[in-house]
XYZ file of C-alpha atoms in Angstrom:
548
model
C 16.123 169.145 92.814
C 12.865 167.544 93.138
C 11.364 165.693 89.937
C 8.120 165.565 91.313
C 7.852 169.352 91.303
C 9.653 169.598 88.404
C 6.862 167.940 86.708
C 4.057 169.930 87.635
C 5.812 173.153 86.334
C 6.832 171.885 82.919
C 3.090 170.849 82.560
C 1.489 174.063 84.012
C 3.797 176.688 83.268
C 5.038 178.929 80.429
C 8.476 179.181 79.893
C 10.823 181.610 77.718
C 13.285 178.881 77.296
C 13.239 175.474 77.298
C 16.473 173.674 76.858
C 16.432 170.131 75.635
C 19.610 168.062 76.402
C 21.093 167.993 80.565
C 24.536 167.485 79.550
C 27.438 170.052 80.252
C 26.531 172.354 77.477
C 22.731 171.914 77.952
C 23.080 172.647 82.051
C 25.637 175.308 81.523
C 22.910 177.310 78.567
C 20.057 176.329 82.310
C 22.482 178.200 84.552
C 23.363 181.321 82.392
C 19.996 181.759 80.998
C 18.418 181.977 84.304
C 20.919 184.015 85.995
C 20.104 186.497 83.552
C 16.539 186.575 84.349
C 14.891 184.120 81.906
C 12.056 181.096 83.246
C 13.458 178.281 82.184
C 12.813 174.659 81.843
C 16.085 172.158 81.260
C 14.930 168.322 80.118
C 16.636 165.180 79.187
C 15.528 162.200 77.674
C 17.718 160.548 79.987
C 20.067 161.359 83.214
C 22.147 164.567 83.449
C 25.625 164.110 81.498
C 23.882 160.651 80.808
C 26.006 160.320 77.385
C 29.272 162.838 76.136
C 29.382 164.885 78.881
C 29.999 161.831 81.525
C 32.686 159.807 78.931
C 35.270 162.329 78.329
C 39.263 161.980 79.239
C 38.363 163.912 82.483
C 40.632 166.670 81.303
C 39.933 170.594 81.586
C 43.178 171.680 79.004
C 43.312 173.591 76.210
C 44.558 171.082 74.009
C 47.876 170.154 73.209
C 47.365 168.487 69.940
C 45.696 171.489 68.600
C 48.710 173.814 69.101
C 51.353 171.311 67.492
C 48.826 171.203 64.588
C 48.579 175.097 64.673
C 52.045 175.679 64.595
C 52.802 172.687 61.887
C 49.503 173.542 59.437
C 49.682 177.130 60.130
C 46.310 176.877 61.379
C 45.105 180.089 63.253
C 41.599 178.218 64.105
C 43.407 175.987 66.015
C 45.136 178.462 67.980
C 41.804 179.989 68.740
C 40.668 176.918 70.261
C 43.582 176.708 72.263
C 43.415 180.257 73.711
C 39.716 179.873 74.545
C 40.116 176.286 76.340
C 43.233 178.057 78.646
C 41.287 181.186 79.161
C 38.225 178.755 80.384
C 40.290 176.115 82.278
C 40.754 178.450 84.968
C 36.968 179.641 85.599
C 36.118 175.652 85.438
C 39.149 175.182 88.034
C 37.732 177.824 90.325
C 33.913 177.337 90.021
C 33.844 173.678 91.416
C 37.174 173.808 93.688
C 35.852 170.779 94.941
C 35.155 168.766 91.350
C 38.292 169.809 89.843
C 41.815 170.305 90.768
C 45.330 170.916 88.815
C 47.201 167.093 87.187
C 50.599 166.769 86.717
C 51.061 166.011 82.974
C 54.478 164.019 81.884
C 55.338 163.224 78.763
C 58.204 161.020 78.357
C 60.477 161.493 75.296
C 63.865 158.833 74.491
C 65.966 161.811 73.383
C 67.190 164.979 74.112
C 65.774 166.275 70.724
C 62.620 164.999 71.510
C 62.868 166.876 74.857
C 63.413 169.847 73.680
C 60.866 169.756 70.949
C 58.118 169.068 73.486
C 59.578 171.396 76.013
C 59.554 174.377 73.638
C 56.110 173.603 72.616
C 54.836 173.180 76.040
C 56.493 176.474 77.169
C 54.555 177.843 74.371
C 51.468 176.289 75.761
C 52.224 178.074 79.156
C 52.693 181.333 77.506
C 49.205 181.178 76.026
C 47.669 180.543 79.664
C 47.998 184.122 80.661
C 44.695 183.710 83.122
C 45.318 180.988 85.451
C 48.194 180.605 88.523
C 48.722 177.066 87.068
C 52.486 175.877 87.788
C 54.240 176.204 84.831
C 56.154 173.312 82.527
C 59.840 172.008 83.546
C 61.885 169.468 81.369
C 62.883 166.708 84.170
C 65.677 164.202 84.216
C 65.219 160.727 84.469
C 65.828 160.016 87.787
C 63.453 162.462 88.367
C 61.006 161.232 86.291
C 60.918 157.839 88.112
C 60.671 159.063 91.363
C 57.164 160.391 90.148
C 56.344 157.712 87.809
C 58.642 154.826 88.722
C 56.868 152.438 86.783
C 58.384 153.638 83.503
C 60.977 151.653 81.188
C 64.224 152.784 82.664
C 65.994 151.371 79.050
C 63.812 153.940 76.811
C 63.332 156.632 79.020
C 65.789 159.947 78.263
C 63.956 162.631 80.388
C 60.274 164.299 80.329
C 58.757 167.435 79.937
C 56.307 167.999 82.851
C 52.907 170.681 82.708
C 49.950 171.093 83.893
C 46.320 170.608 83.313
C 42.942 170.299 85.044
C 40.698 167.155 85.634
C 37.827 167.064 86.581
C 35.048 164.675 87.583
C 32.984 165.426 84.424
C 29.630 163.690 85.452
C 29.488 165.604 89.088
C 30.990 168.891 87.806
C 28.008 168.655 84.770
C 25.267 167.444 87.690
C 26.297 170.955 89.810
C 25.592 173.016 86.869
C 21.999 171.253 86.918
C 21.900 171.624 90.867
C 23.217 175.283 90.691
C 20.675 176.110 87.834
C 17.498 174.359 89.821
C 18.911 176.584 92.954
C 18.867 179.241 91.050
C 15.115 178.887 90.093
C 15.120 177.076 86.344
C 12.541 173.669 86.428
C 14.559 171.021 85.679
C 13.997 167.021 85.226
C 15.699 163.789 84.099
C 14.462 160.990 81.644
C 11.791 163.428 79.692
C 12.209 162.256 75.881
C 11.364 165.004 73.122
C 9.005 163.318 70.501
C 8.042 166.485 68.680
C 7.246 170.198 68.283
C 4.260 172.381 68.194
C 4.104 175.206 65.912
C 2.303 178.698 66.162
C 0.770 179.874 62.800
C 3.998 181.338 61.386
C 5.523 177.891 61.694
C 7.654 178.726 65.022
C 7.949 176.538 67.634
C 5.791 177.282 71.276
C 6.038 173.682 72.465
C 7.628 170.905 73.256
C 5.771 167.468 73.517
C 7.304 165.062 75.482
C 6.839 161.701 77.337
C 7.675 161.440 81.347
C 9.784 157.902 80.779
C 8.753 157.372 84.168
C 5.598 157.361 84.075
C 4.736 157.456 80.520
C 2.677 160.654 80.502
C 2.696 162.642 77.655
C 2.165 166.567 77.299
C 3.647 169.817 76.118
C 6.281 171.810 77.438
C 5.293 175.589 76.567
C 8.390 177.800 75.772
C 8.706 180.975 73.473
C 12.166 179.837 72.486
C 13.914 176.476 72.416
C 17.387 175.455 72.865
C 18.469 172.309 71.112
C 21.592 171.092 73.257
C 21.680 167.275 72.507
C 25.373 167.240 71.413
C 25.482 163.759 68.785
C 22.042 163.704 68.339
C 21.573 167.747 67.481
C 20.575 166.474 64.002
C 17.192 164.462 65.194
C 16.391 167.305 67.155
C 16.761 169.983 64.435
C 15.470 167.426 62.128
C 11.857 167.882 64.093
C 11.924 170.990 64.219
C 12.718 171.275 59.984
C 12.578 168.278 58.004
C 14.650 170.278 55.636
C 17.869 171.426 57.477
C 21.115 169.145 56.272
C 23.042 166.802 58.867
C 25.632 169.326 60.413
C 26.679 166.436 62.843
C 29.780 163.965 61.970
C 30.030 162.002 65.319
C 33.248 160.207 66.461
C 33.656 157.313 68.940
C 36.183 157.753 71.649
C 36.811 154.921 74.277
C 39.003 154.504 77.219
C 39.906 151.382 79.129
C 40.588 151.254 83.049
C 42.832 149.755 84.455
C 44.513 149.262 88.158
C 46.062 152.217 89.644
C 49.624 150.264 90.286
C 50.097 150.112 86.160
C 51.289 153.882 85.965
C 51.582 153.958 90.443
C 51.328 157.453 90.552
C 49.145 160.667 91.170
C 51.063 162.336 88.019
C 49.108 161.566 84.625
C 51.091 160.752 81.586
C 50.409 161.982 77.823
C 51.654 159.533 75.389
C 52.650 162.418 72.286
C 52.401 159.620 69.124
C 50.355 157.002 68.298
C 50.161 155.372 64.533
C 47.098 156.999 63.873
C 48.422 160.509 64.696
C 46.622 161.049 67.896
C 47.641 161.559 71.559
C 46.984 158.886 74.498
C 46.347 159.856 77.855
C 46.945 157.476 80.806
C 45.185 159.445 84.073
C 44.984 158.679 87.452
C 40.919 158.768 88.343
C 39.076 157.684 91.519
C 41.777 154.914 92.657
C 41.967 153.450 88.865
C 44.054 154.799 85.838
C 42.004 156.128 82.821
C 44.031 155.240 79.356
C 42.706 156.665 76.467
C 41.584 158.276 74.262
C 40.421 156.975 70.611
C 38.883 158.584 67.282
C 36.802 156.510 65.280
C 34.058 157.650 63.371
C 30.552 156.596 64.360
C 27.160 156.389 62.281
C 25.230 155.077 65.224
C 23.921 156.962 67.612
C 20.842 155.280 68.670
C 23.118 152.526 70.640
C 25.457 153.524 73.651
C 29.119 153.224 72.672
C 30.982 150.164 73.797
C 34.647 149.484 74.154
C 35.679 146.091 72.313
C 38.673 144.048 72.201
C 40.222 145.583 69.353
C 40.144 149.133 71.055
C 41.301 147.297 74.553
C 44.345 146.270 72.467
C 45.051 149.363 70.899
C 45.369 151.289 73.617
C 47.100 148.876 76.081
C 49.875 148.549 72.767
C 49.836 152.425 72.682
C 50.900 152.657 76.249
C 53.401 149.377 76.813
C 56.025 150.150 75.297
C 56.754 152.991 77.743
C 56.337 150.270 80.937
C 58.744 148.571 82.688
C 56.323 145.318 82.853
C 53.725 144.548 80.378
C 49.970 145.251 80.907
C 48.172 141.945 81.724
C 45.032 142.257 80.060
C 42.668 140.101 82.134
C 43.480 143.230 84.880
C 41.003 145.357 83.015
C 38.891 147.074 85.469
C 36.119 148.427 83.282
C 36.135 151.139 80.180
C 33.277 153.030 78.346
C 32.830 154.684 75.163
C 31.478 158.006 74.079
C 30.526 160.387 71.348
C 31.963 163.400 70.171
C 29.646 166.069 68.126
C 32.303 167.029 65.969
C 31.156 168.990 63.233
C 31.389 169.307 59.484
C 30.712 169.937 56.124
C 32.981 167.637 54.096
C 32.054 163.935 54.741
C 35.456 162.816 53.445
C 37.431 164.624 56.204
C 38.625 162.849 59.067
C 37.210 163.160 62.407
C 40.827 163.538 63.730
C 41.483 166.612 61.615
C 38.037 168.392 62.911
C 37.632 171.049 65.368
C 36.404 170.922 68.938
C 34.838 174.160 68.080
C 31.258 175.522 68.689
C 28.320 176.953 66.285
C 25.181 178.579 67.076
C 22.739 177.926 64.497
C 19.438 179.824 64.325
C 17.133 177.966 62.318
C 14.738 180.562 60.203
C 11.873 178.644 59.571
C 11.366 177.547 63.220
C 13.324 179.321 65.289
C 15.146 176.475 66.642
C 18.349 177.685 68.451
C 20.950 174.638 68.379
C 24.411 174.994 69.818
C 26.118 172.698 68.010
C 30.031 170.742 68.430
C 32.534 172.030 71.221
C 34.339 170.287 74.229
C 33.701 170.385 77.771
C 36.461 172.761 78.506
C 34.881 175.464 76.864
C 30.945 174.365 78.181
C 30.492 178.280 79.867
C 31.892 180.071 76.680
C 29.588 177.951 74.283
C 26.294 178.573 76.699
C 27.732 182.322 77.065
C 27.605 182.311 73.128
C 23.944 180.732 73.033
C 22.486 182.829 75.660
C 23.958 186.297 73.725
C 22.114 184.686 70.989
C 18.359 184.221 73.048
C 19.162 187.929 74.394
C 19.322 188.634 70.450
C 16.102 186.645 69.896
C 14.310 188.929 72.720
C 15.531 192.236 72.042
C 17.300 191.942 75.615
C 21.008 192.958 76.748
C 21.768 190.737 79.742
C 25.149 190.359 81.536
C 26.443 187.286 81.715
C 27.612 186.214 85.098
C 28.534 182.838 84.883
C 32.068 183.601 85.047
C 32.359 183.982 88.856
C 29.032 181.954 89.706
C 30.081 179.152 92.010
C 28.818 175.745 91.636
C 26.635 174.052 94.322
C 28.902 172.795 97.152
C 32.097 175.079 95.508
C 31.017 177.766 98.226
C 34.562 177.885 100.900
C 35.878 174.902 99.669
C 37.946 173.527 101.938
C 39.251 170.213 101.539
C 40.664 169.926 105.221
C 37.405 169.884 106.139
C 37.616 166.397 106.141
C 38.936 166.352 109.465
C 35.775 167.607 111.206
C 33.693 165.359 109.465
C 35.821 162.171 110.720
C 35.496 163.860 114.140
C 32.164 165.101 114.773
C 30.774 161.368 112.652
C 32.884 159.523 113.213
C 33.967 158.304 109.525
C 36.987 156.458 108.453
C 39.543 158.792 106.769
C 39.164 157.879 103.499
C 35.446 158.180 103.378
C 35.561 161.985 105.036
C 38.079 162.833 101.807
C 35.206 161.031 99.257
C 32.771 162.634 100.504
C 34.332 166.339 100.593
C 35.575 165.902 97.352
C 32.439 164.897 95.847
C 30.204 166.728 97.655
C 32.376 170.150 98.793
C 30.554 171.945 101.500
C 27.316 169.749 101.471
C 29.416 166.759 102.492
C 28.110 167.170 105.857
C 24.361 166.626 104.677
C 25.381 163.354 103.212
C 27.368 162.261 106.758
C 24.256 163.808 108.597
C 22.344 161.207 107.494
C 24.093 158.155 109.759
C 24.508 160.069 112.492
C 21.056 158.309 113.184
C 21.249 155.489 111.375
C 24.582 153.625 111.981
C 23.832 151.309 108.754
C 24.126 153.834 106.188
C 27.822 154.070 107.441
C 28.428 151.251 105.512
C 30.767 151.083 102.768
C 29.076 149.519 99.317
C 32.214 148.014 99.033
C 34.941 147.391 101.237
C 37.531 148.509 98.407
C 35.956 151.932 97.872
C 34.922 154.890 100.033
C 31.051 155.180 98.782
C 29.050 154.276 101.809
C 25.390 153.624 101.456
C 24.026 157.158 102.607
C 25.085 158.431 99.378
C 22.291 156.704 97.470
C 19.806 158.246 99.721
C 21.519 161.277 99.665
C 21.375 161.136 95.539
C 17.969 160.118 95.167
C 16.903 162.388 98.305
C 18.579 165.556 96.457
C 20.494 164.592 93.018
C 17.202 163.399 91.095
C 18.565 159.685 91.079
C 16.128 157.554 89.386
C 17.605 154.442 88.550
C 20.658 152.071 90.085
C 22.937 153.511 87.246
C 22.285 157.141 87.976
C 23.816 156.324 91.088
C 26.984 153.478 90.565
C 27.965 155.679 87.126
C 27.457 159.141 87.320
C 26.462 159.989 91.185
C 29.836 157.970 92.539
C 32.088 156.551 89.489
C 32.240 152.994 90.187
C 30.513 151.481 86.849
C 33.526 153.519 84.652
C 36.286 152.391 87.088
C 35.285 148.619 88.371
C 32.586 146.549 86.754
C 32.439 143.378 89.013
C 32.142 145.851 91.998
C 29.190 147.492 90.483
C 27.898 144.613 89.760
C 28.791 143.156 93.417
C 26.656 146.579 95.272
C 23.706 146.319 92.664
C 21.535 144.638 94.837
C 22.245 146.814 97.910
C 22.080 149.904 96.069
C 18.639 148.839 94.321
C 17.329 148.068 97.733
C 17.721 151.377 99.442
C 16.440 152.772 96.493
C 13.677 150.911 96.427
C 12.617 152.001 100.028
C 13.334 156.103 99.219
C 11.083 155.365 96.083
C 8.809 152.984 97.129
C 9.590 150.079 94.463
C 8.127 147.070 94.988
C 9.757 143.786 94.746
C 8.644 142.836 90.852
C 10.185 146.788 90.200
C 13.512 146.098 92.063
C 14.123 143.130 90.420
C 13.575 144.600 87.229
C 16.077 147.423 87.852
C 18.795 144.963 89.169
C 18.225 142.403 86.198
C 18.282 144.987 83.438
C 21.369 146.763 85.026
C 23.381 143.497 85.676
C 22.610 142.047 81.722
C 24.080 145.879 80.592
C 27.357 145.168 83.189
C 27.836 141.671 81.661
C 27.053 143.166 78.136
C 29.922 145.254 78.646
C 32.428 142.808 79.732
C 31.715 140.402 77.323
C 32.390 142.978 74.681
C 35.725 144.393 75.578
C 36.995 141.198 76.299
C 35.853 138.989 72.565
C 34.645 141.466 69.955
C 37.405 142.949 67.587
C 36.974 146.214 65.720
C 34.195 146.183 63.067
C-alpha cells in the first residue's frame, strides 16, 4: 500500500464505489467489492481499525450470551446471530491462519448443577457449529482444571466446562483485509476525513469532499455509489448525506483492562458466566498480557476516544477475584482501552445489553447513501457480503461473491514452523522468528530481510517484547504507517498491552520514522510529545477517575 499513490487516484480518478470508514466492516465491503469487479476507493479519517474494529475482546465466537438469552427469552433473533457468527468463525479462522487461531475457553462453575447447566448449553453451542473442525466442549474435573489454569481458588472451584473459540489479533486481521483489497487493485488511504457530499441534479451523491489530514489538501473523491461504513459515527455520515434521516445509532462503551500474564498463568482463556449487571467477563491470554473484559455502558460521545477509568478498572478486577487464589494488585495494571459498539435501535429506553450485534443495510432514497449499519467483527464478511449484494442491486449487476475462500495477505501456506528457517538463515532469537511469523505469516521474511544488511534493525524496541525495530520500517515501508501510534497500537500491540513500554520505545520508534519519512526534528518532536501526553492521559485516568 502506498499513500502517495493512493492519493493521486482518489483525486484523478472515477470510482463506482467509494467506501468511507477502514475498519473491519469498511475493508471487508473494499475486498468483496473489488473482487467482484468494481473500482473502488476505501478512506478513513483516521488509521485502518483506528477505533471499534482494533478494541474488541479479540474473540471470533458466535456468542454465548446470545444463546442462553435465546433459549431463556425464546428469542429466535438471537439464535440467528448465533448460527451466523459459528458459520463465519470458521472462514475468519481459515482466511488469516496466521492472525487467528482456536482458544481454549473455561468456565468455572462451584457446583455440579452449575456444571451441568453450562455443559448442556455449551454442547448445544457445539451442535450449532456444524462448519468448523473446532474441538468440541468437555466438562473437566478440578484437578484438571488447575493443571490448565492453576491459578484458580481451589476452595470455590467444583469443576469447568471447557470449549472452544477463535481469537484473533483484530487490528492486523482488519489491516490484511485493507492490504488484500489494495493487492487486489481498490485505492486505498489512511487519515482522509469526509467533510461533505456533492450532489448530481436529482440530489444523489457523485462525490466525496475530503481533506488529506496530512497535508491538508482538500478535493473530491468521484464515486457513482457510496458506502457509509463508519460503525458509531454512521449517523454523522448519513446525517450529510440527508439532514433528515433519524439517529439509527445507540452506541455502547466497552473497556478492558490488562493485566500481567501470571494473574490467570495460562494459554487457556477463561469466561466468567455472571456478573451483577447480567453480562459475561472474559479474561484472555493476548500478546504475553491477559485481556479482562468486557463492559456495556452506554455512550453519547463519540467525538472523544473512549477511556478506561478507575471505576471500570475496579469493576472488572472485582468481577474476576473472586475466582483467584490471590487477589489482583491493582498498581500491576499493564494498560487497557475502551471502545464503541454501533449497536442499533429504535427504542431509546432499551438497554444496550439487551440489543443485537446484528447488521442492517440501509439504502437511503433521497441520496442514495448505502450505510451498513451495527454488527460484530465475527460476522465482518457476511455484513460486506450483504452490502455488496446490495451495490450489485444498485447496478443492475449479479456478481459472485468470493470472499469466502479469498486468503488474506500473508495467510498464503501458512506455516508457523517456519519460524525455524527464519532463526537460521537470520539469525533471530527464537522468540522474535515466532512474532514475526505470527504477525506477518508468509511475508515474515520481508520484514527479517531487512537486517540482514543492517545489523541495528535487529534490535528489540524493548528487551521484554519480541518487536525489533525493522518492523517500523517494514510498517511504514508497506502497512501505510503514518504516525508513532499506527505503529506501537495497531501495527505491533504494545500501547493496548504495556503503557510505560510504549512510552519507553516512543522516541526510538519516532526516530526511524522520521528518517523513512523524512521528518524533521521540530516534526519528530511533535509526534513524540503529542503521543507521550495521550499515554500519560491514559494512565492518569484509569488509575483516579471513577465512573461518571
Amino acid at each position: 500500500m502506498n499513500r502517495n499513490e493512493s492519493l493521486v487516484k482518489l483525486e484523478n480518478e472515477q470510482f463506482d464505489i467509494c467506501i468511507i470508514g477502514g475498519g473491519a466492516s469498511g475493508a471487508g465491503c473494499a475486498l468483496d467489492a473489488v473482487l467482484r469487479g468494481y473500482k473502488v476507493a476505501l478512506i478513513d479519517k483516521s488509521d485502518f481499525a483506528s477505533e471499534t474494529s482494533s478494541r474488541s475482546t479479540k474473540l471470533i465466537h458466535g456468542g454465548v450470551r446470545y444463546l442462553e438469552q435465546a433459549f431463556k427469552n425464546l428469542d429466535f433473533a438471537q439464535l440467528k446471530q448465533v448460527r451466523h457468527g459459528l458459520e463465519e468463525r470458521h472462514i475468519v479462522l481459515n482466511n488469516a491462519p496466521h492472525l487467528a487461531r482456536p482458544l481454549a475457553l473455561m468456565t468455572p462453575v462451584s457446583s455440579w448443577i452449575e456444571g451441568l447447566y453450562f455443559s448442556i448449553g455449551l454442547r448445544m453451542y457445539d451442535w450449532f457449529a456444524t462448519t468448523d473442525t473446532l474441538p468440541k466442549s468437555k466438562w473437566l474435573k478440578k484437578e484438571q482444571v488447575l493443571s490448565k489454569i492453576p491459578t484458580l481458588n481451589k476452595a470455590k472451584l467444583h469443576s469447568a466446562v471447557m470449549y472452544y473459540d477463535g481469537q484473533l489479533d483484530d487490528a492486523r486481521y482488519c489491516l490484511a483485509l485493507a492490504q488484500s483489497a489494495s493487492e487486489a487493485g481498490a485505492t486505498v488511504a489512511n487519515y482522509i476525513e469526509v467533510k461533505g457530499f456533492e450532489k448530481d441534479e436529482k440530489g444523489k451523491l457523485n462525490g466525496v469532499q475530503i481533506t488529506d489530514k496530512q497535508s491538508t489538501k482538500e478535493f473530491t473523491v468521484r464515486a457513482k455509489l457510496v458506502i457509509n461504513c463508519t460503525g458509531p459515527f454512521s449517523d454523522k455520515i448519513r446525517h450529510f448525506a440527508n439532514t433528515s434521516l433519524p439517529g439509527r445509532i445507540r452506541p455502547s462503551k466497552g473497556v478492558h483492562v490488562v493485566l500481567p500474564y501470571e494473574v490467570l498463568n495460562s494459554d487457556h482463556a477463561m469466561l466468567i458466566p455472571k456478573t451483577p449487571d447480567g453480562r459475561v467477563v472474559f479474561a484472555i491470554p493476548f500478546e504475553g498480557s491477559m485481556l479482562l473484559g468486557t463492559t456495556d455502558t452506554d455512550s453519547n460521545d463519540v467525538e472523544n476516544e473512549s477511556k478506561l477509568n478507575k471505576g471500570e478498572v475496579d469493576y472488572l478486577v472485582s468481577t474476576l477475584n473472586p475466582y483467584l487464589a490471590d487477589k489482583i494488585d491493582i498498581s500491576k495494571i499493564k494498560a487497557g482501552f475502551g471502545g464503541l459498539r454501533p449497536l442499533l435501535s429504535a427504542d431509546p429506553n432499551k438497554s444496550t445489553k439487551t440489543l443485537l450485534r446484528d447488521h442492517e443495510i440501509e439504502i437511503d432514497a433521497v441520496s442514495g447513501l448505502v450505510s451498513l449499519l451495527g454488527g460484530k467483527w465475527t460476522t465482518y464478511r457476511l455484513m460486506a457480503k450483504d452490502t455488496i449484494d446490495q451495490a450489485d442491486h444498485i447496478f443492475g449487476q449479479t456478481n459472485e461473491c468470493s470472499t469466502a475462500k479469498h486468503m488474506l495477505v500473508g495467510g498464503a501456506n501458512y506455516d508457523f514452523d517456519s519460524w525455524k528457517f527464519l532463526a537460521k538463515d537470520f539469525n533471530l532469537p527464537d522468540d522474535i522468528s515466532q512474532h514475526l511469523v505470527k504477525k506477518y505469516g508468509c511475508r515474515a521474511g520481508e520484514v527479517a530481510k531487512l537486517t540482514a544488511f543492517n545489523e541495528p534493525l535487529k534490535e528489540r524496541l524493548n528487551s521484554q517484547y519480541p518487536y525489533i525495530r525493522a518492523e517500523v520500517v517494514y510498517t511504514v515501508r508497506h502497512e501505510m504507517a503514518v504516525i508513532p501510534r499506527d505503529v506501537l497500537a495497531r501495527r505491533i500491540r504494545l500501547e493496548i498491552t504495556d503503557w510505560k513500554a510504549t512510552l519507553q520505545v516512543l522516541p526510538m520508534v519516532a526516530e526511524l520514522m522520521a528518517t523513512e519519512l523524512g521528518w524533521d526534528k521540530a516534526e519528530k518532536e511533535r509526534h513524540i510529545t503529542e503521543y507521550a501526553r495521550l499515554l500519560e492521559h491514559f494512565m492518569a485516568e484509569a488509575t483516579t477517575t471513577e465512573v461518571k
